[in-house]
Each structure stands twice: as structure tokens, then as C-alpha cells.
Amino acid sequence: MSTQNTTLRGLGFAFLGFAVFASHDALIKVLGGTYSVMQIIFFATLFSFVPMAVTILTDRTTGNFLPHRPWLVLLRSGLMVTAMSCAFYAFSVLPLAEVYSLLFSFPLIVTVLSIPLLGEVVRAQRWAAVGVGLIGVLIVLRPGATDITLGHLAALTAAFCSAFASVLVRKIGNQERSAVLILYPMLLAIVVMSLAQPAVYQPPSLLHLAMMALVGVFSVIAQHLIILAYRAAPAGVVAPSQYSQIIWATLFGMIFFGENPDVWVAVGASVIIASGVFVVWRETRSNASANTPVLRVRSPRSDTGASRPGK
């Protein structure tokens, strides 16, 4: 198969994966109108655990399931559970396109966190991109002109925790088995959310239980599609495809939730996306980045809980 065909195949996997992610998030929004985020996460993680366990069993790396850096593995797991909780809440209370606009600050946060955690050297151009991205976030939020709600803060917290978790993978990924990095966040999510069930549980209908199952299954399917995309196509080609989610979010919001696109959200999202694409482009340039922290994030959706780490 030619390089061009392989790249196109990789892009196909990527666009399909992010379309599945957008469907995953639309289901969360539907369920969030009836059930607690903690209940949705509990059942979604339970249903995703079986297919992810199959993945874990295929890991032929020698060794057991004990982490070499337990505190960092626990920290990353806590960050992923926090990111998932905050993202699920944001999707439940905010328009889909607005949530995505704020989550798209992820690569900019990765760039900043890679300095103290990975020793990355960030020069003027990438700093400028981070600054422009921050302006985009302010355009979306418009502090003073509109109310900044708990949902907005949750979306930004999800972006920060996802970025932090992804940078930690870059720091410890070579020391830990993939199975360890997959298993511990899922177990932590199940344990934490199960403790909350007595306070938040509502008996779900069969339809809603099936939708919760789909949230978990969609997460696993989308993660695997993104991994296939990175195996087939260069990272610099695949990474910007994550922004296709804003198209699905806008369409789903209009069709299913009666959400009318906000011009300021569109402007802010465009600025954030442009700065994120620039960061990705800079990392593809020779000698521009020692660690390529954004490019090496094989799965940018730590907020799904079933994230499979990249190498």
C-alpha cells in the first residue's frame, strides 16, 4: 500500500474515531438531564471494562500489574477520573460546541506543562500560540458580558486534568506497562463512583441503561480507532483531525438539542483551533521540540476514562 493511501486510511480512522467520540458526548448530554454524572460514569465504566480487559489480556509485556511509579500512576488515575467527571458535567449543562471550544485548549496546556514536567524548551512562536489560544478562551467565555458558570469551569478543569495526565504518560510511559496505565484509572473510577451511588442512584430504564452501555462502548471503539489512525498516518496529519469534533457538536446540538450556534463561541473556537494546529505544526519541524508532547499524545481524550496511552 502506498504512503498516500496509508495516510488517507489513517485520516479515515481518525475522523471516524472523533465522530464516535462526538456521539459519545451527545449521549452523555441526553443522560445528564436525568441522571447524576457519577451514575453515568459508574455504568459507562463498568460496560467499557470488559472490552478493555480483553485489550489488557493481549498485552504480552512481561511483568505483573504492579506499577513501578505507584504515586505517579495514582496521580494520573486521579487526574483522569477528575477530567472525566468534569467533562461529563460540562456536556450535561452546556451547549456541545461550547464545551468543545474550551476542551480544545488541551494542546496549549500540554505545551505549558511539558516545560516543568518534561524539560521541554518552548520558544517564542509556541508561547505566542499559547497566548493567542488564551485569547480564544476569553472570547468564548466573555467574562463580564456573560456569566461564567460551573459548567465552563468544569470544561476548563477537564482540559487541564487531561493535559496533565497526558504529560505524565510521556514521563512514565516507558517504565509502566500499557495494561497498568489502562487498568488503574478504570478501577479508580469504578471504586469512587460506586461509593457515591447510595446518594445519587436512580433506577434507569432499559433504554437509558443501554445508552450508558453505549457511552462506555463508544469510548473504547473511538480510542482504538484513534490508535489505528496514528499507526497508519503521521502524527502531524492525525492530530489536527480532533478539531472535526466541533462540526459534529454543532450539528448534534442543532438537530437534537435545539442549540443555536453562538457567533462568539465560533470566533473563539476558531482562534483556539488555529493556535492548537500551529503548536502541532511547530512540533513537526525539526529541532523545534525535543519531546513533541502534543504530537505524542495518541489519545487526546483522557476525559473518557478508558484512554489507552500512546508511546
C-alpha positions as a Markdown table, in Angstrom:
| # | Residue | x | y | z |
|---|---|---|---|---|
| 1 | Met | 0.0 | 0.0 | 0.0 |
| 2 | Ser | 1.4 | 3.4 | -1.0 |
| 3 | Thr | 2.3 | 6.0 | 1.6 |
| 4 | Gln | -0.5 | 8.3 | 0.4 |
| 5 | Asn | -3.1 | 5.5 | 0.7 |
| 6 | Thr | -1.9 | 4.6 | 4.1 |
| 7 | Thr | -2.1 | 8.3 | 5.2 |
| 8 | Leu | -5.7 | 8.6 | 3.8 |
| 9 | Arg | -6.6 | 5.4 | 5.7 |
| 10 | Gly | -5.2 | 6.8 | 8.9 |
| 11 | Leu | -7.2 | 10.0 | 8.4 |
| 12 | Gly | -10.3 | 7.9 | 7.8 |
| 13 | Phe | -9.8 | 6.1 | 11.1 |
| 14 | Ala | -9.2 | 9.5 | 12.9 |
| 15 | Phe | -12.3 | 11.2 | 11.5 |
| 16 | Leu | -14.4 | 8.1 | 12.3 |
| 17 | Gly | -13.0 | 7.9 | 15.8 |
| 18 | Phe | -13.7 | 11.5 | 16.6 |
| 19 | Ala | -17.2 | 11.2 | 15.1 |
| 20 | Val | -17.8 | 8.3 | 17.6 |
| 21 | Phe | -16.4 | 10.5 | 20.4 |
| 22 | Ala | -18.9 | 13.2 | 19.5 |
| 23 | Ser | -21.7 | 10.7 | 19.5 |
| 24 | His | -20.4 | 9.5 | 22.9 |
| 25 | Asp | -20.6 | 13.1 | 24.2 |
| 26 | Ala | -24.1 | 13.6 | 22.8 |
| 27 | Leu | -25.3 | 10.6 | 24.7 |
| 28 | Ile | -23.8 | 12.0 | 27.9 |
| 29 | Lys | -25.8 | 15.2 | 27.3 |
| 30 | Val | -29.0 | 13.2 | 26.9 |
| 31 | Leu | -28.4 | 11.2 | 30.0 |
| 32 | Gly | -27.2 | 14.2 | 32.0 |
| 33 | Gly | -30.7 | 15.7 | 32.0 |
| 34 | Thr | -32.0 | 12.7 | 34.1 |
| 35 | Tyr | -29.1 | 11.1 | 36.0 |
| 36 | Ser | -26.1 | 12.2 | 38.1 |
| 37 | Val | -22.8 | 12.4 | 36.3 |
| 38 | Met | -21.5 | 9.9 | 38.9 |
| 39 | Gln | -24.1 | 7.3 | 38.0 |
| 40 | Ile | -23.4 | 7.7 | 34.3 |
| 41 | Ile | -19.7 | 7.3 | 34.8 |
| 42 | Phe | -20.2 | 4.3 | 37.0 |
| 43 | Phe | -22.2 | 2.4 | 34.5 |
| 44 | Ala | -20.3 | 3.6 | 31.4 |
| 45 | Thr | -17.0 | 2.5 | 33.0 |
| 46 | Leu | -18.5 | -0.9 | 34.0 |
| 47 | Phe | -19.6 | -1.5 | 30.5 |
| 48 | Ser | -16.3 | -0.4 | 29.0 |
| 49 | Phe | -14.3 | -2.5 | 31.4 |
| 50 | Val | -15.0 | -5.8 | 29.6 |
| 51 | Pro | -13.6 | -4.8 | 26.2 |
| 52 | Met | -10.7 | -3.0 | 27.8 |
| 53 | Ala | -10.0 | -6.1 | 29.9 |
| 54 | Val | -9.6 | -8.0 | 26.6 |
| 55 | Thr | -7.1 | -5.4 | 25.4 |
| 56 | Ile | -5.2 | -5.8 | 28.7 |
| 57 | Leu | -5.0 | -9.6 | 28.3 |
| 58 | Thr | -3.4 | -9.1 | 24.9 |
| 59 | Asp | -0.6 | -7.1 | 26.4 |
| 60 | Arg | 2.3 | -9.5 | 26.1 |
| 61 | Thr | 4.8 | -7.4 | 28.0 |
| 62 | Thr | 6.4 | -9.4 | 30.8 |
| 63 | Gly | 5.7 | -8.4 | 34.4 |
| 64 | Asn | 2.7 | -8.1 | 36.7 |
| 65 | Phe | 0.2 | -5.4 | 37.3 |
| 66 | Leu | 2.1 | -3.6 | 40.0 |
| 67 | Pro | 3.2 | -0.1 | 38.9 |
| 68 | His | 6.9 | 0.9 | 39.1 |
| 69 | Arg | 5.9 | 4.5 | 39.9 |
| 70 | Pro | 2.8 | 3.9 | 42.1 |
| 71 | Trp | 2.3 | 7.5 | 43.2 |
| 72 | Leu | 2.6 | 8.9 | 39.7 |
| 73 | Val | 0.3 | 6.2 | 38.4 |
| 74 | Leu | -2.2 | 7.1 | 41.1 |
| 75 | Leu | -1.9 | 10.8 | 40.4 |
| 76 | Arg | -2.5 | 10.2 | 36.7 |
| 77 | Ser | -5.5 | 8.0 | 37.5 |
| 78 | Gly | -7.0 | 10.7 | 39.8 |
| 79 | Leu | -6.5 | 13.3 | 37.1 |
| 80 | Met | -8.3 | 11.1 | 34.5 |
| 81 | Val | -11.2 | 10.5 | 36.8 |
| 82 | Thr | -11.4 | 14.2 | 37.6 |
| 83 | Ala | -11.2 | 15.0 | 33.9 |
| 84 | Met | -14.0 | 12.6 | 33.1 |
| 85 | Ser | -16.2 | 13.8 | 35.8 |
| 86 | Cys | -15.8 | 17.5 | 34.8 |
| 87 | Ala | -16.2 | 16.8 | 31.1 |
| 88 | Phe | -19.4 | 14.7 | 31.7 |
| 89 | Tyr | -20.8 | 17.5 | 33.8 |
| 90 | Ala | -19.9 | 20.2 | 31.3 |
| 91 | Phe | -21.5 | 18.2 | 28.4 |
| 92 | Ser | -24.7 | 17.9 | 30.6 |
| 93 | Val | -25.1 | 21.6 | 31.2 |
| 94 | Leu | -23.5 | 23.5 | 28.3 |
| 95 | Pro | -24.0 | 23.5 | 24.6 |
| 96 | Leu | -21.8 | 20.8 | 23.0 |
| 97 | Ala | -19.9 | 23.3 | 20.7 |
| 98 | Glu | -19.1 | 25.5 | 23.7 |
| 99 | Val | -17.7 | 22.6 | 25.7 |
| 100 | Tyr | -15.5 | 21.5 | 22.8 |
| 101 | Ser | -14.2 | 25.0 | 22.3 |
| 102 | Leu | -12.9 | 25.0 | 25.9 |
| 103 | Leu | -11.6 | 21.4 | 25.7 |
| 104 | Phe | -9.6 | 22.4 | 22.7 |
| 105 | Ser | -7.3 | 24.3 | 24.9 |
| 106 | Phe | -5.8 | 20.9 | 25.7 |
| 107 | Pro | -2.7 | 21.1 | 23.4 |
| 108 | Leu | -1.9 | 24.6 | 24.7 |
| 109 | Ile | -2.0 | 23.3 | 28.3 |
| 110 | Val | 0.2 | 20.3 | 27.3 |
| 111 | Thr | 2.7 | 22.7 | 25.9 |
| 112 | Val | 3.0 | 24.7 | 29.1 |
| 113 | Leu | 3.0 | 21.7 | 31.4 |
| 114 | Ser | 5.7 | 20.0 | 29.4 |
| 115 | Ile | 8.2 | 22.6 | 30.5 |
| 116 | Pro | 8.4 | 21.7 | 34.2 |
| 117 | Leu | 7.5 | 18.0 | 33.8 |
| 118 | Leu | 9.4 | 17.0 | 30.7 |
| 119 | Gly | 12.1 | 19.7 | 30.5 |
| 120 | Glu | 10.7 | 20.9 | 27.1 |
| 121 | Val | 12.1 | 24.1 | 25.7 |
| 122 | Val | 9.3 | 26.3 | 24.4 |
| 123 | Arg | 10.4 | 29.2 | 22.2 |
| 124 | Ala | 8.7 | 32.4 | 21.3 |
| 125 | Gln | 6.5 | 31.1 | 18.5 |
| 126 | Arg | 4.9 | 28.4 | 20.6 |
| 127 | Trp | 4.5 | 30.8 | 23.5 |
| 128 | Ala | 2.7 | 33.2 | 21.1 |
| 129 | Ala | 0.4 | 30.4 | 20.1 |
| 130 | Val | -0.4 | 29.7 | 23.8 |
| 131 | Gly | -1.1 | 33.4 | 24.3 |
| 132 | Val | -3.4 | 33.5 | 21.2 |
| 133 | Gly | -5.2 | 30.4 | 22.4 |
| 134 | Leu | -5.8 | 32.0 | 25.8 |
| 135 | Ile | -7.4 | 35.0 | 24.0 |
| 136 | Gly | -9.6 | 32.5 | 22.2 |
| 137 | Val | -10.7 | 31.0 | 25.6 |
| 138 | Leu | -11.6 | 34.5 | 26.8 |
| 139 | Ile | -13.6 | 35.2 | 23.6 |
| 140 | Val | -15.6 | 32.0 | 24.3 |
| 141 | Leu | -16.1 | 32.9 | 28.0 |
| 142 | Arg | -16.6 | 36.7 | 27.5 |
| 143 | Pro | -16.1 | 37.4 | 31.3 |
| 144 | Gly | -18.2 | 40.4 | 32.2 |
| 145 | Ala | -20.5 | 40.1 | 29.2 |
| 146 | Thr | -21.9 | 36.7 | 30.1 |
| 147 | Asp | -22.0 | 34.6 | 33.3 |
| 148 | Ile | -19.2 | 32.2 | 33.8 |
| 149 | Thr | -20.9 | 29.1 | 35.1 |
| 150 | Leu | -19.8 | 26.0 | 36.9 |
| 151 | Gly | -20.1 | 24.2 | 33.6 |
| 152 | His | -17.4 | 26.5 | 32.0 |
| 153 | Leu | -15.1 | 26.0 | 34.9 |
| 154 | Ala | -15.7 | 22.2 | 34.7 |
| 155 | Ala | -14.8 | 22.2 | 31.0 |
| 156 | Leu | -11.5 | 24.1 | 31.6 |
| 157 | Thr | -10.7 | 21.8 | 34.6 |
| 158 | Ala | -11.3 | 18.8 | 32.3 |
| 159 | Ala | -8.9 | 20.2 | 29.7 |
| 160 | Phe | -6.2 | 20.9 | 32.4 |
| 161 | Cys | -6.5 | 17.4 | 34.0 |
| 162 | Ser | -6.5 | 15.7 | 30.6 |
| 163 | Ala | -3.4 | 17.6 | 29.6 |
| 164 | Phe | -1.6 | 16.9 | 33.0 |
| 165 | Ala | -2.5 | 13.2 | 32.7 |
| 166 | Ser | -1.2 | 13.1 | 29.1 |
| 167 | Val | 2.1 | 14.7 | 30.1 |
| 168 | Leu | 2.5 | 12.2 | 32.9 |
| 169 | Val | 2.2 | 9.4 | 30.4 |
| 170 | Arg | 5.1 | 10.9 | 28.5 |
| 171 | Lys | 7.1 | 10.9 | 31.7 |
| 172 | Ile | 6.4 | 7.4 | 33.0 |
| 173 | Gly | 5.1 | 5.6 | 29.9 |
| 174 | Asn | 8.4 | 3.9 | 29.2 |
| 175 | Gln | 8.5 | 2.5 | 32.7 |
| 176 | Glu | 5.0 | 1.2 | 33.0 |
| 177 | Arg | 3.1 | -1.5 | 31.1 |
| 178 | Ser | 0.2 | -0.2 | 29.0 |
| 179 | Ala | -2.0 | -2.6 | 30.9 |
| 180 | Val | -1.2 | -0.8 | 34.2 |
| 181 | Leu | -1.9 | 2.6 | 32.7 |
| 182 | Ile | -5.3 | 1.4 | 31.4 |
| 183 | Leu | -6.4 | -0.6 | 34.4 |
| 184 | Tyr | -5.8 | 1.7 | 37.3 |
| 185 | Pro | -7.8 | 4.7 | 36.1 |
| 186 | Met | -10.8 | 2.4 | 35.3 |
| 187 | Leu | -10.6 | 0.7 | 38.7 |
| 188 | Leu | -10.4 | 4.1 | 40.5 |
| 189 | Ala | -13.4 | 5.4 | 38.6 |
| 190 | Ile | -15.4 | 2.3 | 39.5 |
| 191 | Val | -14.5 | 2.5 | 43.2 |
| 192 | Val | -15.0 | 6.2 | 43.6 |
| 193 | Met | -18.3 | 6.3 | 41.7 |
| 194 | Ser | -19.6 | 3.2 | 43.4 |
| 195 | Leu | -19.2 | 5.0 | 46.8 |
| 196 | Ala | -21.4 | 7.8 | 45.5 |
| 197 | Gln | -24.2 | 5.6 | 44.3 |
| 198 | Pro | -26.2 | 5.4 | 47.5 |
| 199 | Ala | -26.6 | 9.2 | 47.3 |
| 200 | Val | -27.2 | 9.7 | 43.6 |
| 201 | Tyr | -28.6 | 6.4 | 42.2 |
| 202 | Gln | -31.9 | 6.5 | 40.2 |
| 203 | Pro | -33.2 | 3.2 | 38.7 |
| 204 | Pro | -32.5 | 3.6 | 35.0 |
| 205 | Ser | -34.9 | 2.5 | 32.3 |
| 206 | Leu | -33.7 | -0.3 | 29.9 |
| 207 | Leu | -33.3 | 2.4 | 27.2 |
| 208 | His | -31.2 | 4.6 | 29.4 |
| 209 | Leu | -29.2 | 1.6 | 30.7 |
| 210 | Ala | -28.4 | 0.7 | 27.0 |
| 211 | Met | -27.4 | 4.3 | 26.4 |
| 212 | Met | -25.0 | 4.2 | 29.4 |
| 213 | Ala | -23.6 | 1.0 | 27.9 |
| 214 | Leu | -23.1 | 2.7 | 24.6 |
| 215 | Val | -21.2 | 5.6 | 26.3 |
| 216 | Gly | -18.7 | 3.0 | 27.5 |
| 217 | Val | -18.5 | 1.0 | 24.3 |
| 218 | Phe | -18.2 | 4.1 | 22.1 |
| 219 | Ser | -15.3 | 5.3 | 24.3 |
| 220 | Val | -13.4 | 2.0 | 23.7 |
| 221 | Ile | -14.2 | 2.0 | 20.0 |
| 222 | Ala | -13.1 | 5.6 | 19.5 |
| 223 | Gln | -9.9 | 5.1 | 21.4 |
| 224 | His | -9.0 | 2.1 | 19.2 |
| 225 | Leu | -9.8 | 4.0 | 16.0 |
| 226 | Ile | -7.5 | 6.8 | 17.0 |
| 227 | Ile | -4.7 | 4.4 | 17.8 |
| 228 | Leu | -5.2 | 2.8 | 14.4 |
| 229 | Ala | -5.0 | 6.3 | 12.9 |
| 230 | Tyr | -1.7 | 7.1 | 14.5 |
| 231 | Arg | -0.3 | 3.7 | 13.3 |
| 232 | Ala | -1.3 | 4.4 | 9.7 |
| 233 | Ala | -0.6 | 8.1 | 9.3 |
| 234 | Pro | 2.0 | 10.7 | 10.6 |
| 235 | Ala | 1.1 | 12.3 | 13.9 |
| 236 | Gly | 1.3 | 15.7 | 12.4 |
| 237 | Val | -1.5 | 14.7 | 10.0 |
| 238 | Val | -3.7 | 12.9 | 12.5 |
| 239 | Ala | -3.5 | 15.3 | 15.5 |
| 240 | Pro | -5.4 | 18.3 | 13.9 |
| 241 | Ser | -8.3 | 15.9 | 12.9 |
| 242 | Gln | -9.5 | 16.1 | 16.5 |
| 243 | Tyr | -11.0 | 19.5 | 15.7 |
| 244 | Ser | -13.5 | 17.9 | 13.4 |
| 245 | Gln | -15.5 | 17.2 | 16.6 |
| 246 | Ile | -16.7 | 20.8 | 16.6 |
| 247 | Ile | -18.5 | 20.1 | 13.4 |
| 248 | Trp | -20.3 | 17.1 | 14.9 |
| 249 | Ala | -21.0 | 19.1 | 18.1 |
| 250 | Thr | -22.6 | 21.9 | 16.1 |
| 251 | Leu | -24.7 | 19.5 | 14.1 |
| 252 | Phe | -25.8 | 17.4 | 17.0 |
| 253 | Gly | -26.5 | 20.5 | 19.1 |
| 254 | Met | -28.8 | 22.0 | 16.4 |
| 255 | Ile | -30.6 | 18.7 | 15.4 |
| 256 | Phe | -31.1 | 17.1 | 18.8 |
| 257 | Phe | -30.8 | 19.8 | 21.4 |
| 258 | Gly | -32.1 | 23.0 | 19.7 |
| 259 | Glu | -28.7 | 24.7 | 20.3 |
| 260 | Asn | -28.2 | 27.7 | 18.0 |
| 261 | Pro | -24.5 | 28.4 | 17.2 |
| 262 | Asp | -23.2 | 31.4 | 19.1 |
| 263 | Val | -21.0 | 33.7 | 16.9 |
| 264 | Trp | -18.6 | 34.5 | 19.7 |
| 265 | Val | -18.2 | 30.8 | 20.5 |
| 266 | Ala | -17.5 | 30.2 | 16.8 |
| 267 | Val | -14.9 | 33.0 | 16.8 |
| 268 | Gly | -13.2 | 31.9 | 20.0 |
| 269 | Ala | -13.2 | 28.2 | 18.8 |
| 270 | Ser | -11.6 | 29.3 | 15.6 |
| 271 | Val | -8.8 | 31.1 | 17.4 |
| 272 | Ile | -8.2 | 28.2 | 19.8 |
| 273 | Ile | -8.2 | 25.7 | 17.0 |
| 274 | Ala | -5.8 | 27.8 | 14.9 |
| 275 | Ser | -3.4 | 28.1 | 17.8 |
| 276 | Gly | -3.6 | 24.4 | 18.5 |
| 277 | Val | -2.9 | 23.5 | 14.9 |
| 278 | Phe | 0.1 | 25.8 | 14.9 |
| 279 | Val | 1.5 | 24.1 | 18.0 |
| 280 | Val | 1.1 | 20.7 | 16.3 |
| 281 | Trp | 2.8 | 22.1 | 13.1 |
| 282 | Arg | 5.7 | 23.5 | 15.1 |
| 283 | Glu | 6.3 | 20.2 | 16.8 |
| 284 | Thr | 6.6 | 18.6 | 13.4 |
| 285 | Arg | 9.5 | 20.9 | 12.5 |
| 286 | Ser | 13.0 | 19.5 | 13.1 |
| 287 | Asn | 14.7 | 20.9 | 16.2 |
| 288 | Ala | 11.6 | 22.8 | 17.2 |
| 289 | Ser | 10.6 | 20.4 | 20.1 |
| 290 | Ala | 12.7 | 17.9 | 21.9 |
| 291 | Asn | 9.8 | 15.9 | 23.3 |
| 292 | Thr | 6.9 | 16.7 | 20.9 |
| 293 | Pro | 4.5 | 16.4 | 23.8 |
| 294 | Val | 1.4 | 17.2 | 21.8 |
| 295 | Leu | 2.2 | 15.0 | 18.8 |
| 296 | Arg | 3.0 | 12.0 | 21.0 |
| 297 | Val | -0.4 | 12.1 | 22.7 |
| 298 | Arg | -2.0 | 9.2 | 20.9 |
| 299 | Ser | -5.3 | 9.6 | 22.7 |
| 300 | Pro | -6.3 | 13.2 | 23.5 |
| 301 | Arg | -9.4 | 12.2 | 25.3 |
| 302 | Ser | -8.3 | 11.4 | 28.8 |
| 303 | Asp | -11.8 | 12.6 | 29.8 |
| 304 | Thr | -13.3 | 9.4 | 28.6 |
| 305 | Gly | -11.7 | 7.3 | 31.3 |
| 306 | Ala | -10.8 | 4.4 | 29.0 |
| 307 | Ser | -7.8 | 6.2 | 27.5 |
| 308 | Arg | -5.2 | 4.0 | 26.0 |
| 309 | Pro | -1.8 | 5.6 | 26.4 |
| 310 | Gly | 0.5 | 6.4 | 23.5 |
| 311 | Lys | 4.2 | 5.7 | 23.3 |
